mmCIF file of C-alpha atoms in Angstrom:
data_model
loop_
_atom_site.group_PDB
_atom_site.id
_atom_site.type_symbol
_atom_site.label_atom_id
_atom_site.label_comp_id
_atom_site.label_asym_id
_atom_site.label_seq_id
_atom_site.Cartn_x
_atom_site.Cartn_y
_atom_site.Cartn_z
ATOM 1 C CA UNK A 3 1.719 -15.112 2.785
ATOM 2 C CA UNK A 4 4.093 -17.458 1.046
ATOM 3 C CA UNK A 5 6.487 -19.973 2.596
ATOM 4 C CA UNK A 6 8.739 -17.467 4.366
ATOM 5 C CA UNK A 7 10.710 -14.312 3.795
ATOM 6 C CA UNK A 8 12.968 -16.013 1.264
ATOM 7 C CA UNK A 9 9.977 -16.342 -1.074
ATOM 8 C CA UNK A 10 8.914 -12.713 -0.771
ATOM 9 C CA UNK A 11 9.469 -9.993 -3.312
ATOM 10 C CA UNK A 12 11.376 -6.860 -2.353
ATOM 11 C CA UNK A 13 8.108 -4.942 -2.031
ATOM 12 C CA UNK A 14 6.402 -7.585 0.093
ATOM 13 C CA UNK A 15 9.355 -7.756 2.446
ATOM 14 C CA UNK A 16 9.602 -3.966 2.617
ATOM 15 C CA UNK A 17 5.932 -3.826 3.637
ATOM 16 C CA UNK A 18 6.447 -6.530 6.277
ATOM 17 C CA UNK A 19 9.491 -4.786 7.761
ATOM 18 C CA UNK A 20 7.760 -1.389 7.675
ATOM 19 C CA UNK A 21 4.710 -2.725 9.494
ATOM 20 C CA UNK A 22 6.886 -4.556 12.037
ATOM 21 C CA UNK A 23 8.660 -1.262 12.738
ATOM 22 C CA UNK A 24 5.310 0.484 13.222
ATOM 23 C CA UNK A 25 6.049 2.978 10.456
ATOM 24 C CA UNK A 26 3.449 4.223 7.973
ATOM 25 C CA UNK A 27 4.176 4.539 4.265
ATOM 26 C CA UNK A 28 4.060 8.321 4.651
ATOM 27 C CA UNK A 29 6.502 8.277 7.578
ATOM 28 C CA UNK A 30 8.894 6.009 5.696
ATOM 29 C CA UNK A 31 8.718 8.169 2.594
ATOM 30 C CA UNK A 32 9.247 11.405 4.527
ATOM 31 C CA UNK A 33 12.159 9.982 6.515
ATOM 32 C CA UNK A 34 13.899 8.736 3.382
ATOM 33 C CA UNK A 35 13.193 11.891 1.379
ATOM 34 C CA UNK A 36 10.866 10.083 -1.018
ATOM 35 C CA UNK A 37 7.324 10.558 -2.252
ATOM 36 C CA UNK A 38 4.605 8.550 -0.516
ATOM 37 C CA UNK A 39 3.407 7.124 -3.831
ATOM 38 C CA UNK A 40 6.897 5.721 -4.488
ATOM 39 C CA UNK A 41 6.716 3.587 -1.327
ATOM 40 C CA UNK A 42 3.246 2.368 -2.277
ATOM 41 C CA UNK A 43 4.432 1.420 -5.763
ATOM 42 C CA UNK A 44 7.473 -0.396 -4.351
ATOM 43 C CA UNK A 45 5.386 -2.402 -1.914
ATOM 44 C CA UNK A 46 2.855 -3.331 -4.577
ATOM 45 C CA UNK A 47 5.505 -4.399 -7.100
ATOM 46 C CA UNK A 48 4.514 -1.768 -9.646
ATOM 47 C CA UNK A 49 8.099 -0.529 -9.974
ATOM 48 C CA UNK A 50 11.431 -2.352 -9.745
ATOM 49 C CA UNK A 51 13.441 -2.366 -6.507
ATOM 50 C CA UNK A 52 15.287 0.891 -5.837
ATOM 51 C CA UNK A 53 18.946 1.785 -6.173
ATOM 52 C CA UNK A 54 21.301 0.845 -3.351
ATOM 53 C CA UNK A 55 21.379 4.329 -1.800
ATOM 54 C CA UNK A 56 17.585 4.312 -1.527
ATOM 55 C CA UNK A 57 17.650 0.853 0.070
ATOM 56 C CA UNK A 58 20.115 2.196 2.645
ATOM 57 C CA UNK A 59 17.870 5.204 3.363
ATOM 58 C CA UNK A 60 14.799 2.992 3.798
ATOM 59 C CA UNK A 61 16.639 0.580 6.073
ATOM 60 C CA UNK A 62 17.966 3.399 8.199
ATOM 61 C CA UNK A 63 14.392 4.523 8.929
ATOM 62 C CA UNK A 64 13.287 0.932 9.597
ATOM 63 C CA UNK A 65 16.357 0.283 11.783
ATOM 64 C CA UNK A 66 17.327 -2.853 9.889
ATOM 65 C CA UNK A 67 20.461 -3.823 8.003
ATOM 66 C CA UNK A 68 20.203 -3.445 4.212
ATOM 67 C CA UNK A 69 21.593 -6.944 3.765
ATOM 68 C CA UNK A 70 18.571 -8.297 5.636
ATOM 69 C CA UNK A 71 16.153 -6.683 3.214
ATOM 70 C CA UNK A 72 18.166 -7.527 0.104
ATOM 71 C CA UNK A 73 19.148 -11.092 0.942
ATOM 72 C CA UNK A 74 15.767 -12.165 2.250
ATOM 73 C CA UNK A 75 13.997 -10.824 -0.824
ATOM 74 C CA UNK A 76 16.550 -12.484 -3.115
ATOM 75 C CA UNK A 77 17.066 -9.158 -4.841
ATOM 76 C CA UNK A 78 19.786 -9.530 -7.403
ATOM 77 C CA UNK A 79 22.294 -6.729 -7.772
ATOM 78 C CA UNK A 80 25.008 -6.249 -10.330
ATOM 79 C CA UNK A 81 28.599 -6.140 -9.160
ATOM 80 C CA UNK A 82 28.598 -2.344 -9.455
ATOM 81 C CA UNK A 83 25.373 -2.096 -7.438
ATOM 82 C CA UNK A 84 26.880 -4.280 -4.681
ATOM 83 C CA UNK A 85 29.944 -2.014 -4.641
ATOM 84 C CA UNK A 86 27.695 1.049 -4.439
ATOM 85 C CA UNK A 87 25.709 -0.548 -1.623
ATOM 86 C CA UNK A 88 28.870 -1.481 0.269
ATOM 87 C CA UNK A 89 30.178 2.052 -0.120
ATOM 88 C CA UNK A 90 26.859 3.502 1.073
ATOM 89 C CA UNK A 91 26.842 1.165 4.069
ATOM 90 C CA UNK A 92 30.378 2.178 4.987
ATOM 91 C CA UNK A 93 29.471 5.877 4.806
ATOM 92 C CA UNK A 94 26.357 5.248 6.876
ATOM 93 C CA UNK A 95 28.231 3.332 9.556
ATOM 94 C CA UNK A 96 31.017 5.928 9.665
ATOM 95 C CA UNK A 97 28.583 8.817 10.147
#
């Protein structure tokens, strides 16, 4: 492992958080309404990080805040993506 979570890619950090939560790739995928292979590809860096609504869904299953996953992995979002994420977080917290 590299020098800390700040040096990790989105996929590496997702894997770490998933394992810490005791959730399998299949469980995470099923809970977020995604295909198992999608989670595997994310964790292995074979596809780019997902859209904000998918990040929210993954974090909900892992019981972590999306900001934790995004900030620690230094994932860069456009202004519109941050707005979408903020809106998704608000809806999630209000539900």
